[in-house]
Tab-separated table of C-alpha atoms in Angstrom:
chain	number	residue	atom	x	y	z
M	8	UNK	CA	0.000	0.000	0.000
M	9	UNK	CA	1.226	3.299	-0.752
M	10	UNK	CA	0.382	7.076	0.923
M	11	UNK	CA	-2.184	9.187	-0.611
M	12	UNK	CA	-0.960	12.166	-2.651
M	13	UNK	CA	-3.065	14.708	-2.927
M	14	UNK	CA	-2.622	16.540	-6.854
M	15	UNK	CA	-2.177	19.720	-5.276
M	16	UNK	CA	0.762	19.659	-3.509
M	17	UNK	CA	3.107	16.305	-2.970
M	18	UNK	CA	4.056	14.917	0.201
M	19	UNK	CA	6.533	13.017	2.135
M	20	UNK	CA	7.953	10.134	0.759
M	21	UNK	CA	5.405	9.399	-1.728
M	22	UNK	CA	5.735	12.471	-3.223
M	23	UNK	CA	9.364	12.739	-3.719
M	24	UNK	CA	9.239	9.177	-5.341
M	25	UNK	CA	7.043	10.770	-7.650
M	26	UNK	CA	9.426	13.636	-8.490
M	27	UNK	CA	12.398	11.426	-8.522
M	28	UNK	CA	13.578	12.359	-5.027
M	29	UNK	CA	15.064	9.214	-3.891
M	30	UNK	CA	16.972	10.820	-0.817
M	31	UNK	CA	19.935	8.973	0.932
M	32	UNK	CA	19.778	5.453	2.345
M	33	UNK	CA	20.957	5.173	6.150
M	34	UNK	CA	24.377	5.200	7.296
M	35	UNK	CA	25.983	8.632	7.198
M	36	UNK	CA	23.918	12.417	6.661
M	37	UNK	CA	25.796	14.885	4.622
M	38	UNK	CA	27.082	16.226	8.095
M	39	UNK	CA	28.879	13.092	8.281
M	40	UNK	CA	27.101	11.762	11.451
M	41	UNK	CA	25.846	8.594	11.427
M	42	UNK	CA	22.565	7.285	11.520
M	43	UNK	CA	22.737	4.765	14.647
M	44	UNK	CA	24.493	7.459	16.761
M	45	UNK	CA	21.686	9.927	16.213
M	46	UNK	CA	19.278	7.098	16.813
M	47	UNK	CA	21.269	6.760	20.179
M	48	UNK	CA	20.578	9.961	21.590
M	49	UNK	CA	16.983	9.466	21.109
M	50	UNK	CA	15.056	9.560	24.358
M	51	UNK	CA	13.024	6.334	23.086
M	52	UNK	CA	15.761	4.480	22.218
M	53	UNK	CA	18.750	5.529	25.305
M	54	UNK	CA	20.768	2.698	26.340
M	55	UNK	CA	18.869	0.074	23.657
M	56	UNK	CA	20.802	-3.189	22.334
M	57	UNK	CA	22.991	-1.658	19.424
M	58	UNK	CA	21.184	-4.587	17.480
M	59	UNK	CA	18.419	-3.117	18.374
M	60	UNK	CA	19.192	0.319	16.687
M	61	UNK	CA	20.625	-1.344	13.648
M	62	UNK	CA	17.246	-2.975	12.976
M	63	UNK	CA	15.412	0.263	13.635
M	64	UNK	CA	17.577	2.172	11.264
M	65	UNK	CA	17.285	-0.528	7.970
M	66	UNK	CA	15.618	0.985	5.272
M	67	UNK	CA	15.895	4.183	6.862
M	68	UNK	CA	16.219	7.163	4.099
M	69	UNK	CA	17.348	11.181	4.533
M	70	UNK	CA	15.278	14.087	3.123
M	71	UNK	CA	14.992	17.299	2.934
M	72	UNK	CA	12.022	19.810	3.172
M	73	UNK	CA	11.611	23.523	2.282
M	74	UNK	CA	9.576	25.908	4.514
M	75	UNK	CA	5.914	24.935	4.029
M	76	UNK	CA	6.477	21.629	2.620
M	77	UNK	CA	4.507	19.129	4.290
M	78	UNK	CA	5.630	15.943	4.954
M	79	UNK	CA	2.350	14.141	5.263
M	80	UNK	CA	-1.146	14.657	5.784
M	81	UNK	CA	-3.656	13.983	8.335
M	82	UNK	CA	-5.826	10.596	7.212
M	83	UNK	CA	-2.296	9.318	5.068
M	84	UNK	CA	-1.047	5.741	5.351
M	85	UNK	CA	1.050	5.839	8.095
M	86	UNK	CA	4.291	3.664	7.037
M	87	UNK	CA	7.165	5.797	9.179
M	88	UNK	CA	8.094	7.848	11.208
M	89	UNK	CA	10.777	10.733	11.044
M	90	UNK	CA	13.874	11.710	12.980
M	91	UNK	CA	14.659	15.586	13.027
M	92	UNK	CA	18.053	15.934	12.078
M	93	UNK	CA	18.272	19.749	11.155
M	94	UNK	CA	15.661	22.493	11.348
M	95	UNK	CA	12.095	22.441	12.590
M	96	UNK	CA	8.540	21.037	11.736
M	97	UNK	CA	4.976	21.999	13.150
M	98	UNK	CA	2.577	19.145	14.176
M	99	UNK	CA	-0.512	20.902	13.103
M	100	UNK	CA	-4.437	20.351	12.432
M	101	UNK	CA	-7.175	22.191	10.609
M	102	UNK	CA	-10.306	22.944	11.859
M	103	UNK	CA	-13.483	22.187	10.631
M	104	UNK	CA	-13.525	26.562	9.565
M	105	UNK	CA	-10.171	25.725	8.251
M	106	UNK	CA	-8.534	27.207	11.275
M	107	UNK	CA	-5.088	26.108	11.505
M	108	UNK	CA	-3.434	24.999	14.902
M	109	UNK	CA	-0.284	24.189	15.769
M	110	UNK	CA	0.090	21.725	18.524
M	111	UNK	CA	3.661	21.353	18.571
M	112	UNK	CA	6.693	22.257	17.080
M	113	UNK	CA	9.615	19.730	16.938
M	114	UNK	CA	13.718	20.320	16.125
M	115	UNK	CA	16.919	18.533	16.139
M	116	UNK	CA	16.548	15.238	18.089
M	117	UNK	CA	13.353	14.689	18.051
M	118	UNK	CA	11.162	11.818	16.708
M	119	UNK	CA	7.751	12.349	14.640
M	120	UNK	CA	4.968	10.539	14.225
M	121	UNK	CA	5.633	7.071	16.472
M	122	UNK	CA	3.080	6.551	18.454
M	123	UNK	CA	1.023	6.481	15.241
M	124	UNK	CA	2.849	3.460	14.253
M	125	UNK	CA	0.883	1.562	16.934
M	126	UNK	CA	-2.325	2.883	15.600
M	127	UNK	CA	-5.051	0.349	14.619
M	128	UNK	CA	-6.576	2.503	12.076
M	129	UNK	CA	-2.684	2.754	10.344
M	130	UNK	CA	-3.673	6.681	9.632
M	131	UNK	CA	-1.450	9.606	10.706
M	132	UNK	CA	-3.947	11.978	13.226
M	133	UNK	CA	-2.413	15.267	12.214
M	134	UNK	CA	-0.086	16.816	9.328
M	135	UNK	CA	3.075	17.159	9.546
M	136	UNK	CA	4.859	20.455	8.027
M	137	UNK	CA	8.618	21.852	7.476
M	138	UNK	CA	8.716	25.188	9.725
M	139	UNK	CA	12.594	25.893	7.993
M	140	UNK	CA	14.156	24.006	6.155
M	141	UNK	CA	14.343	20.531	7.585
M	142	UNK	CA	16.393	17.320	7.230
M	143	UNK	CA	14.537	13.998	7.998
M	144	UNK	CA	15.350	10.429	8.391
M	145	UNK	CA	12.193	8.568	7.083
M	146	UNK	CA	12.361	5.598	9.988
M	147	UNK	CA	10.030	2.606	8.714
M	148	UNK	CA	7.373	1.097	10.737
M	149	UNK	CA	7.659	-2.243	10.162
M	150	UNK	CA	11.058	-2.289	11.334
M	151	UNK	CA	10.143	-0.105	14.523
M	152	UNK	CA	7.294	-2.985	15.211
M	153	UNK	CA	9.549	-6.191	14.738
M	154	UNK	CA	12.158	-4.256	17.320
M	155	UNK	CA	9.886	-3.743	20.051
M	156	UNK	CA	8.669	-7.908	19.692
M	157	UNK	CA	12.531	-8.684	19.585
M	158	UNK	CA	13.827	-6.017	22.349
M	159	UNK	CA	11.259	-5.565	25.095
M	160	UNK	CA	14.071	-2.744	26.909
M	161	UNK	CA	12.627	-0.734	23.702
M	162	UNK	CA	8.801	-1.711	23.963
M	163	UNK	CA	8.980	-0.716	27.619
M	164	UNK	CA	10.730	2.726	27.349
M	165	UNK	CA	7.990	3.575	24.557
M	166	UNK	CA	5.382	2.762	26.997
M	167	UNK	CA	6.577	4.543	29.200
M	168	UNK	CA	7.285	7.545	27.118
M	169	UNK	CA	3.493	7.150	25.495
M	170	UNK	CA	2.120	7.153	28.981
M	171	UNK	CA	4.057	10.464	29.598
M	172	UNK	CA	2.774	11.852	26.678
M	173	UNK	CA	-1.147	10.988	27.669
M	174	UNK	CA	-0.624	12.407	31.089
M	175	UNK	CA	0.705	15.447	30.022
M	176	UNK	CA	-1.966	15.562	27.682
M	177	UNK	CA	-4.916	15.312	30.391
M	178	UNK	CA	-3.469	17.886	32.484
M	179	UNK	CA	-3.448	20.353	29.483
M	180	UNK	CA	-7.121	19.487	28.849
M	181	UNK	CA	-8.116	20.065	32.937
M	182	UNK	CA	-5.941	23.115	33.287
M	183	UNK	CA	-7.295	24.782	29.746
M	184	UNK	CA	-10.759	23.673	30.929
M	185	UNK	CA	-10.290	25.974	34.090
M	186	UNK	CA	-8.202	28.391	33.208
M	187	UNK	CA	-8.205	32.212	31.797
M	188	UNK	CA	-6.439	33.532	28.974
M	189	UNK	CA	-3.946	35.298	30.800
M	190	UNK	CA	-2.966	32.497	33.137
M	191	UNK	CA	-2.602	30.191	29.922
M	192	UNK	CA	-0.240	32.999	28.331
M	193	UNK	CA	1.745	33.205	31.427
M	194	UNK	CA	2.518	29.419	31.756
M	195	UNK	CA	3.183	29.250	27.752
M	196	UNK	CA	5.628	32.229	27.890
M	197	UNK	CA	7.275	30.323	30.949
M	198	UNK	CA	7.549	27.205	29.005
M	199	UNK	CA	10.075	28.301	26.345
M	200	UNK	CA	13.400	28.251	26.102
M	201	UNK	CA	15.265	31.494	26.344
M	202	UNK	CA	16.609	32.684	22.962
M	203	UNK	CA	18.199	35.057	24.575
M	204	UNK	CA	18.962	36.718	27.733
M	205	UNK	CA	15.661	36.607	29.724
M	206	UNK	CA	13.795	36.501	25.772
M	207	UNK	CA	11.923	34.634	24.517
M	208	UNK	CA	11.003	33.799	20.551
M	209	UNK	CA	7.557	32.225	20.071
M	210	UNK	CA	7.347	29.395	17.661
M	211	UNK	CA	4.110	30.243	16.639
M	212	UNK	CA	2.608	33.394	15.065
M	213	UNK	CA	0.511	35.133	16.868
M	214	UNK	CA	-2.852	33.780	15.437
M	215	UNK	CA	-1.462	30.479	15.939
M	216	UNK	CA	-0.466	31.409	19.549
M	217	UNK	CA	-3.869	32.245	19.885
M	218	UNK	CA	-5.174	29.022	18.301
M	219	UNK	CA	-2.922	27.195	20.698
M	220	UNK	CA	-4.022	28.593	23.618
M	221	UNK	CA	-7.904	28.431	22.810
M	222	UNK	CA	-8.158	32.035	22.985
M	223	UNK	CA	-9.334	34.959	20.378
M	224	UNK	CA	-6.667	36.564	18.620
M	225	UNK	CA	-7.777	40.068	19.644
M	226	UNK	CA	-7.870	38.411	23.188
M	227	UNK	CA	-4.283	37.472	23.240
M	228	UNK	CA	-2.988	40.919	21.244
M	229	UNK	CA	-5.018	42.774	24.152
M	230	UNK	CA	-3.079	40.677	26.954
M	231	UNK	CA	0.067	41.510	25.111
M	232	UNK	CA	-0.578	45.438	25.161
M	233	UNK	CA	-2.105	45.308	28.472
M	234	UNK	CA	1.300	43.980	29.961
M	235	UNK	CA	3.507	45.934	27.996
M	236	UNK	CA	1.814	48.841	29.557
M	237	UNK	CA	2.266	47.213	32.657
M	238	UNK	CA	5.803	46.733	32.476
M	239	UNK	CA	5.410	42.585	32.933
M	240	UNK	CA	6.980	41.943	28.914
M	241	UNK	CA	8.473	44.258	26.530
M	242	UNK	CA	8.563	43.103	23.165
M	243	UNK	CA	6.915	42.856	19.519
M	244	UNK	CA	5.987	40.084	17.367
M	245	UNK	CA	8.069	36.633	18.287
M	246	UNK	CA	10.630	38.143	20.570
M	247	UNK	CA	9.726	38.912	24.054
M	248	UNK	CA	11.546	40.001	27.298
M	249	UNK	CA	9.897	38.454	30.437
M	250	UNK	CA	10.326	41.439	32.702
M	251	UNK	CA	8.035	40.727	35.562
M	252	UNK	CA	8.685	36.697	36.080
M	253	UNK	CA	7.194	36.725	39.368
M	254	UNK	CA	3.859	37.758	38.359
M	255	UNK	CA	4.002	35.620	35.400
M	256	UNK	CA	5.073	32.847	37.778
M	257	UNK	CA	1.581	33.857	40.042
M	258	UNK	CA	-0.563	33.315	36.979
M	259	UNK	CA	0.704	29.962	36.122
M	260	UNK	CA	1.144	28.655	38.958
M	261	UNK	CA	-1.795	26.540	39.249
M	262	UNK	CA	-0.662	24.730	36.284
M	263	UNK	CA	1.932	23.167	38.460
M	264	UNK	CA	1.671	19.734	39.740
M	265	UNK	CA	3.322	17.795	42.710
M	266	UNK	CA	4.705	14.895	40.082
């Protein structure tokens, strides 16, 4: 079975077969690192067999995406799963008014799309999108299956890692479910990595920061102003200086949990 391609724009794997895009087979990236050592850094895979990550990384194959290229679609067969090895892609949806919302964005490191290789429908849930331009390993299911029967170590730190995932998950629900826009802002700002000295850069735009959050994008612009004038954050656009942590910190703290 092969992945839907949609006429109007090509995607992942599928589509680069069909443009004669046959990428790199596994071993070494063009950086010269190779494949099993990045495979060994992954969270999911710490400390596995090194049989273990040779089987994971057979048929494995490198790509590259330009900004706004996606790599599949919500509903496509889902035969891999992608390692980031350079640049960034958004994990996004569209709503039924075509809304677009970005759930999460993921860089250097990070794996895409595995826990829908355990999926019974065999459909990826969301689209997957280059934010910059990105360079993926395309990591095949089949071969990510027979490991965990083979290595249960592997089978067992997914588990746990899905469980994670869920929990994490439920608490976002509860605390958006209870919470106002401000104290959501507060906890998101908090979230992020400094860029910079006590800045910030959102990932998002600021409609899709708004989308995220579950807020109106007037709401959120209003918040913004409101604390600039305050003297909490100085800043425009997707750089911001966190001025006032403590109150920030007051907002979000009932997002907090004991474990």
């Amino acid at each position: 079975m092969t992945e839907r391609v949609e006429p109007t724009a090509l995607s992942g794997f599928a589509g680069r077969e069909a443009r004669g895009e046959s990428g790199m087979e596994s071993g070494v990236d063009k950086q010269g690192q190779p494949l099993l050592e990045l495979l060994a850094r992954v969270r999911s895979f710490q400390g596995l067999d090194p049989a273990a990550l040779h089987l994971l990384s057979e048929g494995a194959i490198l790509q590259t995406y330009e900004p706004g290229e996606v790599v599949f679609r919500e509903g496509d067969t889902a035969l891999a799963y992608f390692l980031v090895v350079e640049g960034e892609v958004d994990v996004l949806r569209y709503s039924i008014t075509g809304e677009e919302r970005v759930f999460f964005v993921f860089d250097a490191g990070k794996t895409v799309a595995e826990a829908a290789m355990f999926m019974p429908h065999g459909r990826y849930p969301m689209y997957v999108r280059a934010r910059t331009v990105a360079r993926l390993y395309r990591l095949r299911r089949d071969k990510l299956l027979a490991a965990c029967r083979n290595y249960p170590d592997l089978s067992m730190q997914m588990l746990a890692l899905l469980s994670q995932t869920i929990y994490v998950q439920v608490n976002k629900v509860d605390w958006f479910s209870s919470s106002s826009a401000a104290e959501r802002l507060a906890n998101y700002l908090l979230g992020l990595k400094p860029c910079k000295e006590n800045k910030v850069c959102l990932p998002l735009s600021q409609r899709q920061l708004a989308a995220h959050l579950g807020v109106r994008a007037e709401t959120l612009c209003r918040l913004l102003t409101d604390w600039q004038a305050k003297g909490y954050v100085a800043g425009r656009r997707n750089e911001w200086e966190l001025r006032d942590r403590a109150y920030l910190q007051d907002l979000a703290s009932a997002a907090q949990r004991s474990f």
